[in-house]
Coordinates of C-alpha atoms in Angstrom, one line a residue:
Chain M
M1 CA -75.3 99.1 11.6
A2 CA -78.8 99.9 12.7
F3 CA -78.2 98.8 16.2
A4 CA -75.2 101.2 16.7
D5 CA -77.2 103.6 18.8
K6 CA -78.0 101.1 21.6
K7 CA -79.5 102.8 24.6
K8 CA -76.3 104.9 25.3
F9 CA -77.7 107.8 27.2
S10 CA -79.2 106.3 30.4
K11 CA -82.6 107.7 31.5
R12 CA -81.6 110.4 34.0
S13 CA -85.2 111.5 34.6
R14 CA -86.1 109.0 37.4
S15 CA -83.5 109.0 40.2
C16 CA -82.8 106.0 42.4
P17 CA -85.6 105.5 45.0
F18 CA -83.0 104.6 47.7
S19 CA -80.2 107.1 47.4
G20 CA -80.5 110.7 48.3
P21 CA -81.5 112.1 51.7
D22 CA -85.2 111.1 51.6
G23 CA -84.6 107.8 50.0
M24 CA -86.2 104.7 51.5
T25 CA -84.0 102.4 53.6
I26 CA -83.4 98.8 52.5
D27 CA -84.3 96.4 55.2
W28 CA -84.5 92.6 54.6
K29 CA -87.4 92.3 56.9
D30 CA -90.0 94.6 55.2
T31 CA -91.0 92.5 52.3
K32 CA -93.4 95.1 51.0
T33 CA -90.7 97.4 49.6
L34 CA -88.6 94.5 48.5
G35 CA -91.6 93.0 46.7
R36 CA -91.6 96.0 44.4
F37 CA -88.2 95.1 43.0
V38 CA -89.0 91.5 42.3
S39 CA -90.7 90.2 39.2
E40 CA -94.0 88.4 39.5
R41 CA -92.0 85.1 39.3
G42 CA -90.0 86.2 42.3
K43 CA -86.8 87.0 40.4
I44 CA -84.8 90.2 41.3
M45 CA -85.4 92.8 38.7
P46 CA -82.3 94.3 37.0
A47 CA -81.2 97.8 38.0
R48 CA -81.5 99.1 34.4
I49 CA -85.3 98.6 34.7
T50 CA -85.9 99.6 38.3
N51 CA -83.4 102.5 37.9
V52 CA -81.7 101.7 41.2
S53 CA -78.1 102.9 41.7
L54 CA -75.4 100.2 41.6
K55 CA -74.5 100.4 45.3
K56 CA -78.1 100.3 46.3
Q57 CA -78.8 97.4 43.9
R58 CA -76.1 95.3 45.6
E59 CA -77.7 96.0 49.0
L60 CA -81.1 95.3 47.6
A61 CA -80.0 91.9 46.3
R62 CA -78.4 91.0 49.6
A63 CA -81.6 91.9 51.4
I64 CA -83.8 90.0 49.1
K65 CA -81.6 86.9 49.4
R66 CA -81.7 87.1 53.2
A67 CA -85.5 87.5 53.0
R68 CA -85.7 84.4 50.8
F69 CA -83.5 82.4 53.2
M70 CA -85.9 83.3 56.1
A71 CA -88.9 82.3 54.0
L72 CA -90.3 85.8 54.0
M73 CA -90.1 85.9 50.2
P74 CA -90.3 83.0 47.8
Y75 CA -87.5 81.7 45.7
V76 CA -89.9 81.0 42.9
A77 CA -93.4 82.4 43.1
Q78 CA -95.9 79.9 41.9
D79 CA -98.8 82.0 40.5
D80 CA -101.2 79.0 40.3
Q81 CA -101.3 78.3 44.0
Chain E
M1 CA -69.5 95.5 72.1
A2 CA -70.8 94.6 68.7
F3 CA -74.5 95.0 67.8
Y4 CA -76.3 92.0 66.3
E5 CA -79.8 91.3 65.0
C6 CA -80.8 87.7 65.3
M7 CA -84.0 86.2 63.9
Y8 CA -85.0 82.6 64.2
I9 CA -88.0 80.5 63.3
A10 CA -89.5 78.1 65.8
R11 CA -91.5 75.1 64.8
Q12 CA -95.2 75.4 64.3
E13 CA -96.1 72.8 66.9
L14 CA -94.7 74.9 69.7
S15 CA -97.2 77.0 71.6
P16 CA -96.5 80.7 72.0
T17 CA -95.6 80.2 75.6
A18 CA -93.1 77.5 74.6
V19 CA -91.6 80.0 72.1
E20 CA -91.2 82.6 74.8
E21 CA -89.6 79.9 77.0
L22 CA -87.2 79.0 74.2
T23 CA -86.3 82.7 73.7
K24 CA -85.6 83.2 77.4
N25 CA -83.2 80.2 77.4
L26 CA -81.4 81.6 74.4
Q27 CA -81.2 85.1 75.9
K28 CA -79.9 83.6 79.2
I29 CA -76.8 82.4 77.3
I30 CA -76.3 86.0 76.1
T31 CA -76.8 87.7 79.4
D32 CA -74.7 85.1 81.2
N33 CA -71.7 85.9 79.0
G34 CA -71.9 89.6 79.5
G35 CA -74.2 90.5 76.7
K36 CA -77.3 92.6 76.7
V37 CA -80.6 92.0 74.9
H38 CA -81.8 95.2 73.5
K39 CA -85.1 94.3 71.9
T40 CA -87.2 91.2 71.4
D41 CA -90.3 91.1 69.3
F42 CA -92.4 88.1 68.4
W43 CA -93.9 88.1 65.0
G44 CA -96.0 85.2 65.9
L45 CA -97.2 82.5 63.6
K46 CA -96.5 83.4 60.0
S47 CA -96.8 81.2 56.9
F48 CA -93.7 80.5 54.9
A49 CA -93.2 81.5 51.3
Y50 CA -92.2 77.9 50.6
T51 CA -92.3 74.7 52.6
I52 CA -89.3 74.1 54.9
N53 CA -88.9 70.4 55.7
K54 CA -92.6 69.7 55.4
Q55 CA -93.7 72.7 57.4
K56 CA -95.8 75.6 56.2
K57 CA -95.9 77.9 59.2
G58 CA -93.6 79.0 61.9
H59 CA -93.1 81.3 64.9
Y60 CA -90.8 84.2 63.9
V61 CA -88.8 85.8 66.7
L62 CA -86.5 88.8 66.2
M63 CA -83.9 89.9 68.8
E64 CA -81.5 92.8 68.9
L65 CA -78.4 92.0 70.9
D66 CA -75.3 93.9 72.1
T67 CA -72.9 91.1 73.0
P68 CA -69.3 90.0 72.7
P69 CA -69.0 87.6 69.7
A70 CA -68.2 84.6 71.9
A71 CA -71.6 84.7 73.5
L72 CA -73.3 84.9 70.2
L73 CA -71.4 81.9 68.7
E74 CA -72.5 79.9 71.7
M75 CA -76.1 80.9 71.2
E76 CA -75.9 80.0 67.5
R77 CA -74.5 76.6 68.4
I78 CA -77.3 75.9 70.7
M79 CA -79.8 77.0 68.1
R80 CA -78.3 74.7 65.6
L81 CA -78.5 71.8 68.0
N82 CA -82.1 72.6 69.0
E83 CA -84.6 70.8 66.8
D84 CA -87.4 73.3 67.5
V85 CA -85.4 76.0 65.7
V86 CA -86.1 75.6 62.1
R87 CA -83.9 78.4 60.7
N88 CA -81.9 81.2 62.2
L89 CA -80.1 84.2 60.8
T90 CA -77.8 86.6 62.7
I91 CA -76.6 89.8 61.2
K92 CA -74.1 92.4 62.4
L93 CA -75.5 95.8 62.7
D94 CA -73.6 99.1 62.9
E95 CA -76.1 100.6 65.3
L96 CA -79.3 99.4 66.9
S97 CA -82.5 100.7 65.6
S98 CA -84.1 101.4 68.9
E99 CA -81.0 103.2 70.1
D100 CA -81.8 106.0 67.7
K101 CA -85.3 106.3 69.2
E102 CA -83.7 106.5 72.6
K103 CA -81.3 109.1 71.4
E104 CA -84.2 111.1 69.9
A105 CA -86.2 110.6 73.1
A106 CA -83.4 111.7 75.3

């Protein structure tokens, strides 16, 4: 029973960096901002960690996949290059 | 007409002038069929994040178009046939980026 209180109340303190009037825009070409939402192995980080809203997370995933297709971002980042 | 953003990667062996030549030919298809090329910028030789059929670098070219769909499909077909084009991606935009600048400027 100890695990009953799973993280129910989501962390409202940090708002989504993309939504809101002054939020950043998601563009599949600027890999710098996209790179912040990708793990060091090149995998897309889940929204519950990066605190991105659901709608923006879908756009973000689409942008990252486009950047990967155009070889702007790696599918799997080899760290021992 | 609809706004599109088309980016393609040209092979590494091409010289920058050859890439411009290739871009002009592609854009001729668009302008012939009643489209308009809004913006073209060459990102130059960039290295890939992973090797694409044995190549590590490529010339990136980005174009913003305002064309009827038929012209765009024709251009894409040519790009698929052309061996110098390694990869291409065309996206429908709701409005052109530079247009906002013009609006602000005007």
